[in-house]
Structure formats: C-alpha cells, structure tokens
mmCIF file with all atom_site columns, C-alpha atoms in Angstrom:
data_model
loop_
_atom_site.group_PDB
_atom_site.id
_atom_site.type_symbol
_atom_site.label_atom_id
_atom_site.label_alt_id
_atom_site.label_comp_id
_atom_site.label_asym_id
_atom_site.label_entity_id
_atom_site.label_seq_id
_atom_site.pdbx_PDB_ins_code
_atom_site.Cartn_x
_atom_site.Cartn_y
_atom_site.Cartn_z
_atom_site.occupancy
_atom_site.B_iso_or_equiv
_atom_site.pdbx_formal_charge
_atom_site.auth_seq_id
_atom_site.auth_comp_id
_atom_site.auth_asym_id
_atom_site.auth_atom_id
_atom_site.pdbx_PDB_model_num
ATOM 1   C CA . MET A 1 1   ? -9.318  -9.936  17.550  1.00 93.00 ? 14  MET A CA 1
ATOM 2   C CA . LEU A 1 2   ? -7.908  -7.651  14.343  1.00 97.00 ? 15  LEU A CA 1
ATOM 3   C CA . ARG A 1 3   ? -9.979  -7.449  11.444  1.00 98.00 ? 16  ARG A CA 1
ATOM 4   C CA . LEU A 1 4   ? -9.265  -5.493  8.236   1.00 98.00 ? 17  LEU A CA 1
ATOM 5   C CA . TYR A 1 5   ? -11.530 -4.500  6.023   1.00 98.00 ? 18  TYR A CA 1
ATOM 6   C CA . ASP A 1 6   ? -10.080 -4.752  2.687   1.00 96.00 ? 19  ASP A CA 1
ATOM 7   C CA . ASN A 1 7   ? -9.541  -5.266  -0.836  1.00 94.00 ? 20  ASN A CA 1
ATOM 8   C CA . HIS A 1 8   ? -7.758  -8.059  -3.194  1.00 93.00 ? 21  HIS A CA 1
ATOM 9   C CA . LEU A 1 9   ? -7.712  -5.912  -5.165  1.00 91.00 ? 22  LEU A CA 1
ATOM 10  C CA . SER A 1 10  ? -6.128  -2.827  -4.010  1.00 95.00 ? 23  SER A CA 1
ATOM 11  C CA . GLY A 1 11  ? -2.856  -1.773  -2.814  1.00 96.00 ? 24  GLY A CA 1
ATOM 12  C CA . ASN A 1 12  ? -3.610  0.294   -0.553  1.00 97.00 ? 25  ASN A CA 1
ATOM 13  C CA . GLY A 1 13  ? -5.021  -3.101  1.397   1.00 96.00 ? 26  GLY A CA 1
ATOM 14  C CA . TYR A 1 14  ? -1.990  -5.150  0.503   1.00 97.00 ? 27  TYR A CA 1
ATOM 15  C CA . LYS A 1 15  ? 0.461   -2.420  3.223   1.00 98.00 ? 28  LYS A CA 1
ATOM 16  C CA . PRO A 1 16  ? -1.297  -3.568  6.162   1.00 98.00 ? 29  PRO A CA 1
ATOM 17  C CA . ARG A 1 17  ? -1.338  -7.279  4.819   1.00 97.00 ? 30  ARG A CA 1
ATOM 18  C CA . LEU A 1 18  ? 2.121   -7.285  4.575   1.00 97.00 ? 31  LEU A CA 1
ATOM 19  C CA . LEU A 1 19  ? 2.915   -5.600  7.295   1.00 98.00 ? 32  LEU A CA 1
ATOM 20  C CA . LEU A 1 20  ? 0.798   -8.369  9.570   1.00 97.00 ? 33  LEU A CA 1
ATOM 21  C CA . ALA A 1 21  ? 2.075   -11.242 7.467   1.00 96.00 ? 34  ALA A CA 1
ATOM 22  C CA . HIS A 1 22  ? 5.810   -9.225  8.895   1.00 97.00 ? 35  HIS A CA 1
ATOM 23  C CA . LEU A 1 23  ? 5.021   -9.250  12.338  1.00 97.00 ? 36  LEU A CA 1
ATOM 24  C CA . GLY A 1 24  ? 3.378   -12.670 13.150  1.00 96.00 ? 37  GLY A CA 1
ATOM 25  C CA . ARG A 1 25  ? -0.087  -11.118 13.559  1.00 96.00 ? 38  ARG A CA 1
ATOM 26  C CA . THR A 1 26  ? -3.743  -12.965 13.868  1.00 96.00 ? 39  THR A CA 1
ATOM 27  C CA . TYR A 1 27  ? -6.803  -10.967 12.180  1.00 97.00 ? 40  TYR A CA 1
ATOM 28  C CA . GLU A 1 28  ? -9.613  -11.627 10.935  1.00 97.00 ? 41  GLU A CA 1
ATOM 29  C CA . ARG A 1 29  ? -10.309 -10.099 7.129   1.00 97.00 ? 42  ARG A CA 1
ATOM 30  C CA . VAL A 1 30  ? -13.156 -9.174  5.442   1.00 97.00 ? 43  VAL A CA 1
ATOM 31  C CA . GLU A 1 31  ? -13.372 -8.590  1.800   1.00 95.00 ? 44  GLU A CA 1
ATOM 32  C CA . VAL A 1 32  ? -14.896 -5.560  0.469   1.00 96.00 ? 45  VAL A CA 1
ATOM 33  C CA . ASP A 1 33  ? -16.302 -5.307  -2.864  1.00 94.00 ? 46  ASP A CA 1
ATOM 34  C CA . ILE A 1 34  ? -15.112 -1.751  -4.016  1.00 91.00 ? 47  ILE A CA 1
ATOM 35  C CA . LEU A 1 35  ? -16.637 -2.252  -7.186  1.00 89.00 ? 48  LEU A CA 1
ATOM 36  C CA . THR A 1 36  ? -19.668 -2.692  -6.523  1.00 92.00 ? 49  THR A CA 1
ATOM 37  C CA . GLY A 1 37  ? -20.022 -0.747  -3.478  1.00 92.00 ? 50  GLY A CA 1
ATOM 38  C CA . GLU A 1 38  ? -19.692 -2.306  -0.343  1.00 95.00 ? 51  GLU A CA 1
ATOM 39  C CA . THR A 1 39  ? -17.927 0.968   0.485   1.00 96.00 ? 52  THR A CA 1
ATOM 40  C CA . ARG A 1 40  ? -21.213 2.971   0.341   1.00 96.00 ? 53  ARG A CA 1
ATOM 41  C CA . THR A 1 41  ? -22.990 1.168   2.199   1.00 97.00 ? 54  THR A CA 1
ATOM 42  C CA . PRO A 1 42  ? -24.654 2.501   5.868   1.00 97.00 ? 55  PRO A CA 1
ATOM 43  C CA . GLU A 1 43  ? -22.503 -0.587  7.501   1.00 95.00 ? 56  GLU A CA 1
ATOM 44  C CA . PHE A 1 44  ? -19.459 0.513   6.301   1.00 97.00 ? 57  PHE A CA 1
ATOM 45  C CA . LEU A 1 45  ? -19.369 4.164   6.325   1.00 97.00 ? 58  LEU A CA 1
ATOM 46  C CA . ALA A 1 46  ? -20.692 4.041   10.348  1.00 97.00 ? 59  ALA A CA 1
ATOM 47  C CA . ILE A 1 47  ? -16.633 2.226   10.045  1.00 96.00 ? 60  ILE A CA 1
ATOM 48  C CA . ASN A 1 48  ? -15.166 4.237   7.726   1.00 97.00 ? 61  ASN A CA 1
ATOM 49  C CA . PRO A 1 49  ? -17.442 7.181   7.170   1.00 97.00 ? 62  PRO A CA 1
ATOM 50  C CA . ASN A 1 50  ? -14.787 8.740   4.231   1.00 97.00 ? 63  ASN A CA 1
ATOM 51  C CA . GLY A 1 51  ? -16.070 5.526   1.879   1.00 97.00 ? 64  GLY A CA 1
ATOM 52  C CA . ARG A 1 52  ? -13.053 4.675   1.521   1.00 96.00 ? 65  ARG A CA 1
ATOM 53  C CA . ILE A 1 53  ? -10.483 0.536   2.853   1.00 97.00 ? 66  ILE A CA 1
ATOM 54  C CA . PRO A 1 54  ? -8.711  -0.038  4.269   1.00 98.00 ? 67  PRO A CA 1
ATOM 55  C CA . VAL A 1 55  ? -10.394 0.295   7.688   1.00 98.00 ? 68  VAL A CA 1
ATOM 56  C CA . LEU A 1 56  ? -8.121  -1.560  10.772  1.00 98.00 ? 69  LEU A CA 1
ATOM 57  C CA . GLU A 1 57  ? -9.992  -2.781  13.457  1.00 98.00 ? 70  GLU A CA 1
ATOM 58  C CA . LEU A 1 58  ? -8.701  -2.810  16.641  1.00 98.00 ? 71  LEU A CA 1
ATOM 59  C CA . GLU A 1 59  ? -10.216 -5.952  19.307  1.00 97.00 ? 72  GLU A CA 1
ATOM 60  C CA . ASP A 1 60  ? -12.108 -2.781  21.273  1.00 97.00 ? 73  ASP A CA 1
ATOM 61  C CA . GLY A 1 61  ? -13.628 -1.945  18.451  1.00 97.00 ? 74  GLY A CA 1
ATOM 62  C CA . THR A 1 62  ? -11.788 1.504   17.336  1.00 98.00 ? 75  THR A CA 1
ATOM 63  C CA . CYS A 1 63  ? -11.299 1.720   14.016  1.00 98.00 ? 76  CYS A CA 1
ATOM 64  C CA . ILE A 1 64  ? -8.388  2.768   11.976  1.00 98.00 ? 77  ILE A CA 1
ATOM 65  C CA . ALA A 1 65  ? -8.574  4.173   8.574   1.00 98.00 ? 78  ALA A CA 1
ATOM 66  C CA . GLU A 1 66  ? -6.168  5.327   6.159   1.00 97.00 ? 79  GLU A CA 1
ATOM 67  C CA . SER A 1 67  ? -3.767  3.351   4.528   1.00 98.00 ? 80  SER A CA 1
ATOM 68  C CA . ASN A 1 68  ? -0.222  4.188   5.388   1.00 98.00 ? 81  ASN A CA 1
ATOM 69  C CA . ALA A 1 69  ? -1.668  5.526   9.504   1.00 98.00 ? 82  ALA A CA 1
ATOM 70  C CA . ILE A 1 70  ? -2.558  1.664   9.854   1.00 98.00 ? 83  ILE A CA 1
ATOM 71  C CA . LEU A 1 71  ? 1.603   1.093   8.810   1.00 98.00 ? 84  LEU A CA 1
ATOM 72  C CA . PHE A 1 72  ? 2.060   4.006   11.325  1.00 98.00 ? 85  PHE A CA 1
ATOM 73  C CA . PHE A 1 73  ? 0.015   2.427   14.449  1.00 98.00 ? 86  PHE A CA 1
ATOM 74  C CA . LEU A 1 74  ? 0.707   -1.738  13.623  1.00 98.00 ? 87  LEU A CA 1
ATOM 75  C CA . ALA A 1 75  ? 4.605   -0.624  13.113  1.00 98.00 ? 88  ALA A CA 1
ATOM 76  C CA . GLU A 1 76  ? 5.056   0.951   16.983  1.00 97.00 ? 89  GLU A CA 1
ATOM 77  C CA . GLY A 1 77  ? 7.759   -0.325  18.770  1.00 96.00 ? 90  GLY A CA 1
ATOM 78  C CA . SER A 1 78  ? 8.560   -2.856  15.901  1.00 97.00 ? 91  SER A CA 1
ATOM 79  C CA . ARG A 1 79  ? 11.795  -3.006  13.887  1.00 96.00 ? 92  ARG A CA 1
ATOM 80  C CA . PHE A 1 80  ? 9.164   -1.075  11.118  1.00 97.00 ? 93  PHE A CA 1
ATOM 81  C CA . LEU A 1 81  ? 9.281   2.452   12.283  1.00 97.00 ? 94  LEU A CA 1
ATOM 82  C CA . PRO A 1 82  ? 12.756  3.909   13.108  1.00 93.00 ? 95  PRO A CA 1
ATOM 83  C CA . SER A 1 83  ? 12.910  4.700   17.023  1.00 91.00 ? 96  SER A CA 1
ATOM 84  C CA . ALA A 1 84  ? 15.371  7.655   15.898  1.00 92.00 ? 97  ALA A CA 1
ATOM 85  C CA . LYS A 1 85  ? 13.992  10.778  15.913  1.00 93.00 ? 98  LYS A CA 1
ATOM 86  C CA . LEU A 1 86  ? 15.199  11.553  12.396  1.00 92.00 ? 99  LEU A CA 1
ATOM 87  C CA . ALA A 1 87  ? 14.931  8.397   10.882  1.00 92.00 ? 100 ALA A CA 1
ATOM 88  C CA . ARG A 1 88  ? 11.167  8.493   11.763  1.00 94.00 ? 101 ARG A CA 1
ATOM 89  C CA . ALA A 1 89  ? 10.627  11.559  10.229  1.00 95.00 ? 102 ALA A CA 1
ATOM 90  C CA . LEU A 1 90  ? 12.120  10.347  7.000   1.00 94.00 ? 103 LEU A CA 1
ATOM 91  C CA . CYS A 1 91  ? 9.924   7.484   7.196   1.00 96.00 ? 104 CYS A CA 1
ATOM 92  C CA . LEU A 1 92  ? 6.626   9.422   6.716   1.00 96.00 ? 105 LEU A CA 1
ATOM 93  C CA . GLN A 1 93  ? 8.774   11.572  4.684   1.00 97.00 ? 106 GLN A CA 1
ATOM 94  C CA . TRP A 1 94  ? 8.344   9.105   1.954   1.00 98.00 ? 107 TRP A CA 1
ATOM 95  C CA . MET A 1 95  ? 5.058   8.100   3.027   1.00 98.00 ? 108 MET A CA 1
ATOM 96  C CA . PHE A 1 96  ? 3.631   11.411  2.414   1.00 98.00 ? 109 PHE A CA 1
ATOM 97  C CA . PHE A 1 97  ? 5.878   11.336  -0.657  1.00 98.00 ? 110 PHE A CA 1
ATOM 98  C CA . GLU A 1 98  ? 4.018   7.917   -1.816  1.00 98.00 ? 111 GLU A CA 1
ATOM 99  C CA . GLN A 1 99  ? 0.336   9.384   -0.781  1.00 97.00 ? 112 GLN A CA 1
ATOM 100 C CA . TYR A 1 100 ? 0.307   12.726  -2.729  1.00 97.00 ? 113 TYR A CA 1
ATOM 101 C CA . SER A 1 101 ? 3.364   11.793  -5.828  1.00 98.00 ? 114 SER A CA 1
ATOM 102 C CA . HIS A 1 102 ? 3.146   8.515   -5.876  1.00 98.00 ? 115 HIS A CA 1
ATOM 103 C CA . GLU A 1 103 ? -0.163  6.761   -5.726  1.00 97.00 ? 116 GLU A CA 1
ATOM 104 C CA . PRO A 1 104 ? -2.024  9.637   -7.316  1.00 97.00 ? 117 PRO A CA 1
ATOM 105 C CA . CYS A 1 105 ? -0.171  8.413   -10.375 1.00 98.00 ? 118 CYS A CA 1
ATOM 106 C CA . ILE A 1 106 ? 0.730   4.755   -10.221 1.00 98.00 ? 119 ILE A CA 1
ATOM 107 C CA . ALA A 1 107 ? -2.261  3.447   -8.458  1.00 97.00 ? 120 ALA A CA 1
ATOM 108 C CA . VAL A 1 108 ? -5.077  5.593   -10.716 1.00 97.00 ? 121 VAL A CA 1
ATOM 109 C CA . ALA A 1 109 ? -3.697  4.936   -13.072 1.00 97.00 ? 122 ALA A CA 1
ATOM 110 C CA . ARG A 1 110 ? -3.568  0.882   -12.462 1.00 96.00 ? 123 ARG A CA 1
ATOM 111 C CA . HIS A 1 111 ? -6.930  0.861   -11.493 1.00 94.00 ? 124 HIS A CA 1
ATOM 112 C CA . TRP A 1 112 ? -8.378  3.221   -14.643 1.00 96.00 ? 125 TRP A CA 1
ATOM 113 C CA . ILE A 1 113 ? -6.398  0.010   -16.890 1.00 95.00 ? 126 ILE A CA 1
ATOM 114 C CA . GLN A 1 114 ? -7.325  -2.547  -15.026 1.00 91.00 ? 127 GLN A CA 1
ATOM 115 C CA . HIS A 1 115 ? -10.417 -3.068  -12.687 1.00 88.00 ? 128 HIS A CA 1
ATOM 116 C CA . VAL A 1 116 ? -13.215 0.097   -14.980 1.00 89.00 ? 129 VAL A CA 1
ATOM 117 C CA . GLU A 1 117 ? -14.378 1.000   -17.801 1.00 89.00 ? 130 GLU A CA 1
ATOM 118 C CA . MET A 1 118 ? -12.366 4.391   -18.772 1.00 93.00 ? 131 MET A CA 1
ATOM 119 C CA . THR A 1 119 ? -14.119 7.290   -19.574 1.00 95.00 ? 132 THR A CA 1
ATOM 120 C CA . GLU A 1 120 ? -13.689 9.779   -22.093 1.00 96.00 ? 133 GLU A CA 1
ATOM 121 C CA . ALA A 1 121 ? -11.957 11.738  -19.187 1.00 96.00 ? 134 ALA A CA 1
ATOM 122 C CA . GLN A 1 122 ? -9.721  9.520   -18.020 1.00 96.00 ? 135 GLN A CA 1
ATOM 123 C CA . ARG A 1 123 ? -8.918  8.407   -20.737 1.00 96.00 ? 136 ARG A CA 1
ATOM 124 C CA . ALA A 1 124 ? -7.965  12.156  -22.016 1.00 97.00 ? 137 ALA A CA 1
ATOM 125 C CA . GLN A 1 125 ? -6.405  12.140  -17.959 1.00 97.00 ? 138 GLN A CA 1
ATOM 126 C CA . LEU A 1 126 ? -4.562  9.234   -18.357 1.00 97.00 ? 139 LEU A CA 1
ATOM 127 C CA . PRO A 1 127 ? -0.623  10.166  -19.965 1.00 97.00 ? 140 PRO A CA 1
ATOM 128 C CA . ALA A 1 128 ? -1.123  12.962  -17.494 1.00 97.00 ? 141 ALA A CA 1
ATOM 129 C CA . LYS A 1 129 ? -1.063  10.685  -14.671 1.00 97.00 ? 142 LYS A CA 1
ATOM 130 C CA . GLN A 1 130 ? 1.392   8.310   -16.228 1.00 97.00 ? 143 GLN A CA 1
ATOM 131 C CA . GLU A 1 131 ? 3.960   10.887  -16.822 1.00 98.00 ? 144 GLU A CA 1
ATOM 132 C CA . GLY A 1 132 ? 3.368   11.846  -13.103 1.00 98.00 ? 145 GLY A CA 1
ATOM 133 C CA . GLY A 1 133 ? 4.238   8.273   -11.883 1.00 98.00 ? 146 GLY A CA 1
ATOM 134 C CA . ARG A 1 134 ? 7.042   8.324   -14.022 1.00 98.00 ? 147 ARG A CA 1
ATOM 135 C CA . ALA A 1 135 ? 8.432   11.414  -12.358 1.00 98.00 ? 148 ALA A CA 1
ATOM 136 C CA . ALA A 1 136 ? 7.479   9.809   -8.517  1.00 98.00 ? 149 ALA A CA 1
ATOM 137 C CA . LEU A 1 137 ? 9.377   6.658   -9.962  1.00 98.00 ? 150 LEU A CA 1
ATOM 138 C CA . ALA A 1 138 ? 12.862  8.929   -11.041 1.00 98.00 ? 151 ALA A CA 1
ATOM 139 C CA . VAL A 1 139 ? 12.614  10.071  -7.915  1.00 98.00 ? 152 VAL A CA 1
ATOM 140 C CA . MET A 1 140 ? 12.636  6.317   -6.238  1.00 98.00 ? 153 MET A CA 1
ATOM 141 C CA . GLU A 1 141 ? 15.121  5.402   -8.400  1.00 98.00 ? 154 GLU A CA 1
ATOM 142 C CA . GLN A 1 142 ? 17.587  8.334   -7.412  1.00 98.00 ? 155 GLN A CA 1
ATOM 143 C CA . ARG A 1 143 ? 16.998  7.744   -3.438  1.00 97.00 ? 156 ARG A CA 1
ATOM 144 C CA . LEU A 1 144 ? 17.560  3.520   -3.569  1.00 98.00 ? 157 LEU A CA 1
ATOM 145 C CA . GLY A 1 145 ? 20.916  4.755   -5.625  1.00 97.00 ? 158 GLY A CA 1
ATOM 146 C CA . ALA A 1 146 ? 22.296  5.405   -2.734  1.00 96.00 ? 159 ALA A CA 1
ATOM 147 C CA . SER A 1 147 ? 19.980  3.517   -0.163  1.00 96.00 ? 160 SER A CA 1
ATOM 148 C CA . ASP A 1 148 ? 19.041  0.301   -0.169  1.00 97.00 ? 161 ASP A CA 1
ATOM 149 C CA . TRP A 1 149 ? 16.034  1.102   2.170   1.00 97.00 ? 162 TRP A CA 1
ATOM 150 C CA . PHE A 1 150 ? 13.980  4.876   1.869   1.00 96.00 ? 163 PHE A CA 1
ATOM 151 C CA . GLY A 1 151 ? 13.615  5.302   5.517   1.00 88.00 ? 164 GLY A CA 1
ATOM 152 C CA . GLY A 1 152 ? 16.859  4.129   6.886   1.00 83.00 ? 165 GLY A CA 1
ATOM 153 C CA . GLU A 1 153 ? 19.140  1.413   7.275   1.00 89.00 ? 166 GLU A CA 1
ATOM 154 C CA . ALA A 1 154 ? 16.418  -1.309  7.173   1.00 94.00 ? 167 ALA A CA 1
ATOM 155 C CA . MET A 1 155 ? 13.054  -2.256  5.480   1.00 97.00 ? 168 MET A CA 1
ATOM 156 C CA . SER A 1 156 ? 10.611  0.254   6.707   1.00 98.00 ? 169 SER A CA 1
ATOM 157 C CA . ILE A 1 157 ? 7.432   0.773   7.345   1.00 98.00 ? 170 ILE A CA 1
ATOM 158 C CA . ALA A 1 158 ? 8.028   3.065   3.814   1.00 98.00 ? 171 ALA A CA 1
ATOM 159 C CA . ASP A 1 159 ? 9.179   0.879   2.159   1.00 98.00 ? 172 ASP A CA 1
ATOM 160 C CA . ILE A 1 160 ? 5.823   -1.325  2.571   1.00 98.00 ? 173 ILE A CA 1
ATOM 161 C CA . ALA A 1 161 ? 3.988   1.560   1.568   1.00 98.00 ? 174 ALA A CA 1
ATOM 162 C CA . LEU A 1 162 ? 6.265   2.275   -1.545  1.00 98.00 ? 175 LEU A CA 1
ATOM 163 C CA . TYR A 1 163 ? 6.862   -1.266  -2.580  1.00 98.00 ? 176 TYR A CA 1
ATOM 164 C CA . ALA A 1 164 ? 2.573   -2.381  -3.031  1.00 98.00 ? 177 ALA A CA 1
ATOM 165 C CA . TYR A 1 165 ? 2.249   -0.262  -5.775  1.00 98.00 ? 178 TYR A CA 1
ATOM 166 C CA . THR A 1 166 ? 4.729   0.298   -7.709  1.00 98.00 ? 179 THR A CA 1
ATOM 167 C CA . HIS A 1 167 ? 5.632   -3.281  -7.977  1.00 98.00 ? 180 HIS A CA 1
ATOM 168 C CA . VAL A 1 168 ? 2.518   -3.704  -9.947  1.00 97.00 ? 181 VAL A CA 1
ATOM 169 C CA . ALA A 1 169 ? 2.817   -0.578  -11.743 1.00 97.00 ? 182 ALA A CA 1
ATOM 170 C CA . GLY A 1 170 ? 4.025   -2.173  -14.976 1.00 96.00 ? 183 GLY A CA 1
ATOM 171 C CA . GLU A 1 171 ? -0.025  -3.338  -15.213 1.00 95.00 ? 184 GLU A CA 1
ATOM 172 C CA . GLY A 1 172 ? -0.763  0.227   -14.717 1.00 95.00 ? 185 GLY A CA 1
ATOM 173 C CA . GLY A 1 173 ? 1.561   1.010   -18.140 1.00 96.00 ? 186 GLY A CA 1
ATOM 174 C CA . PHE A 1 174 ? 4.775   1.462   -16.303 1.00 97.00 ? 187 PHE A CA 1
ATOM 175 C CA . ASP A 1 175 ? 7.989   0.616   -17.515 1.00 97.00 ? 188 ASP A CA 1
ATOM 176 C CA . LEU A 1 176 ? 10.421  -0.356  -14.617 1.00 97.00 ? 189 LEU A CA 1
ATOM 177 C CA . SER A 1 177 ? 12.917  -1.588  -17.414 1.00 96.00 ? 190 SER A CA 1
ATOM 178 C CA . ASP A 1 178 ? 14.671  1.386   -16.883 1.00 94.00 ? 191 ASP A CA 1
ATOM 179 C CA . TYR A 1 179 ? 14.662  1.574   -13.126 1.00 98.00 ? 192 TYR A CA 1
ATOM 180 C CA . PRO A 1 180 ? 16.948  -0.985  -12.130 1.00 98.00 ? 193 PRO A CA 1
ATOM 181 C CA . ALA A 1 181 ? 18.012  -0.088  -8.278  1.00 98.00 ? 194 ALA A CA 1
ATOM 182 C CA . ILE A 1 182 ? 13.974  0.117   -8.360  1.00 98.00 ? 195 ILE A CA 1
ATOM 183 C CA . ASN A 1 183 ? 13.894  -3.247  -9.497  1.00 98.00 ? 196 ASN A CA 1
ATOM 184 C CA . ALA A 1 184 ? 16.197  -4.430  -7.354  1.00 98.00 ? 197 ALA A CA 1
ATOM 185 C CA . TRP A 1 185 ? 14.981  -2.698  -4.098  1.00 98.00 ? 198 TRP A CA 1
ATOM 186 C CA . LEU A 1 186 ? 10.990  -4.879  -5.399  1.00 98.00 ? 199 LEU A CA 1
ATOM 187 C CA . ALA A 1 187 ? 13.796  -7.616  -5.106  1.00 98.00 ? 200 ALA A CA 1
ATOM 188 C CA . ARG A 1 188 ? 14.656  -7.147  -2.077  1.00 98.00 ? 201 ARG A CA 1
ATOM 189 C CA . VAL A 1 189 ? 11.351  -6.574  -0.109  1.00 98.00 ? 202 VAL A CA 1
ATOM 190 C CA . ALA A 1 190 ? 10.124  -9.646  -1.556  1.00 98.00 ? 203 ALA A CA 1
ATOM 191 C CA . GLY A 1 191 ? 12.930  -11.731 -0.020  1.00 97.00 ? 204 GLY A CA 1
ATOM 192 C CA . GLU A 1 192 ? 12.474  -10.805 3.299   1.00 96.00 ? 205 GLU A CA 1
ATOM 193 C CA . PRO A 1 193 ? 11.360  -13.186 5.603   1.00 94.00 ? 206 PRO A CA 1
ATOM 194 C CA . GLY A 1 194 ? 7.418   -13.271 5.890   1.00 93.00 ? 207 GLY A CA 1
ATOM 195 C CA . HIS A 1 195 ? 6.548   -11.950 2.482   1.00 96.00 ? 208 HIS A CA 1
ATOM 196 C CA . VAL A 1 196 ? 3.161   -12.548 0.958   1.00 95.00 ? 209 VAL A CA 1
ATOM 197 C CA . PRO A 1 197 ? 2.561   -12.190 -2.108  1.00 95.00 ? 210 PRO A CA 1
ATOM 198 C CA . MET A 1 198 ? -0.411  -9.356  -2.899  1.00 94.00 ? 211 MET A CA 1
ATOM 199 C CA . ASN A 1 199 ? -2.863  -12.558 -4.326  1.00 87.00 ? 212 ASN A CA 1
ATOM 200 C CA . PRO A 1 200 ? -4.297  -14.618 -2.818  1.00 75.00 ? 213 PRO A CA 1
ATOM 201 C CA . ALA A 1 201 ? -5.650  -12.511 -0.418  1.00 76.00 ? 214 ALA A CA 1
ATOM 202 C CA . PRO A 1 202 ? -7.791  -14.822 2.120   1.00 80.00 ? 215 PRO A CA 1
ATOM 203 C CA . ALA A 1 203 ? -10.832 -13.786 4.013   1.00 88.00 ? 216 ALA A CA 1
ATOM 204 C CA . GLY A 1 204 ? -11.146 -15.612 7.308   1.00 92.00 ? 217 GLY A CA 1
ATOM 205 C CA . VAL A 1 205 ? -8.856  -15.249 10.339  1.00 94.00 ? 218 VAL A CA 1
ATOM 206 C CA . VAL A 1 206 ? -5.279  -15.303 9.180   1.00 94.00 ? 219 VAL A CA 1
ATOM 207 C CA . GLU A 1 207 ? -2.954  -16.338 11.052  1.00 90.00 ? 220 GLU A CA 1
ATOM 208 C CA . PRO A 1 208 ? 0.654   -15.651 10.621  1.00 84.00 ? 221 PRO A CA 1
ATOM 209 C CA . ALA A 1 209 ? 2.492   -18.158 7.854   1.00 75.00 ? 222 ALA A CA 1
ATOM 210 C CA . ASP A 1 210 ? 5.183   -19.503 10.822  1.00 60.00 ? 223 ASP A CA 1
ATOM 211 C CA . SER A 1 211 ? 2.300   -20.808 13.502  1.00 43.00 ? 224 SER A CA 1
#
C-alpha cells in the first residue's frame, strides 16, 4: 500500500491527498508534526534528507519527495496529466509557476500568520510576501479569464497544485474578492467528482470515498 507522510496544515501535503481521492486510491496516511521538528528526526531524514513533507512511500519502499513530483508520478496514465506533448509542457509550466512565484509568497504568508509567532524579521518581510502573492494571483486571474483550467481543456495536476494554497489564501491576508475568474475556478475544482476538503485529514488507512 502507498504511504503518505503528511501534515494536516500543509497545502503541499493536501495536493497528493486530493489527487489520490480523485484517483480512488487507497493509501496509509502518516501525520508528521512539522511544528515540533518531527521532520528533522533521524528517522524522518532517512526517508527524506531534505526534512520536508509530503513524502510518498511506494509499495517497494522507494520514497518520492516534493509535492509536485508526487502529483506527476501519481497522475501518469490518468486524465489529470495530459498525454499531448505541448499540453503536458503547459501543465508543468503552471506547476513550476506554483512553486516559484505562488507558494513562496501565499503559502509563506499563511504559515507566518496562522501557524507561528512571527519574528520581527518576518513581520518586516510580510508586506513583500503579500505583494508577491497578489502579483501571482493577477497572473492566475489573467489565465483563467481565457481558460477554465490551467493545464488544458480539463482539470489537471496543474489545477490541483495551484488550488491547494489558493483556496486558503485568505488565511494569509489575501482578499480574493477582486479575482472573479479565480473564484469561479475554485468553485469548479471543488465541484469536481471525488473532491475532498483540506480538513479533516485523518491518519491511518484512507479508503476511496466510493468504496
């Protein structure tokens, strides 16, 4: 059985959970406390030397880290990863955008505001993080004004990657009311059959919703 090392607070952890739900895959979910240093223990570092979740452990013990790499692996051969060369490249383009321009601002601002006691340095950096997040949202709004989805004609792992932290962007101080196309897209993603919310995220064996 697949095993997912995850944390219920993490949008990056939510990404594979959401895809696994859409795929109808059974897996074991292991909650890892990122706020108390459980990702820095020798046991966890043996799984992922980079000391971060999520990590997907395959049936043979092979471990895959990095949320978008996990999405790409799980989606192979499914409707969530386009097979056409250009469509696949565009899907990856938006996933790279998510990790480079979106997550470092929106996810970090959310984490600082919601889950830690901010340092003075973080307080000083927060306006820049929020400015960068708004710039990323503007790019997304422009794309979604022309297309219902990021990676092609249907929902793909690009949409899952971007949905994870966008749908909770308000927790990072981002007002989504100025982004009608994003709001319509968020509703489309949430309305897809098989959708599961970010919380609750039960530990233990997770069965497909229709099983």
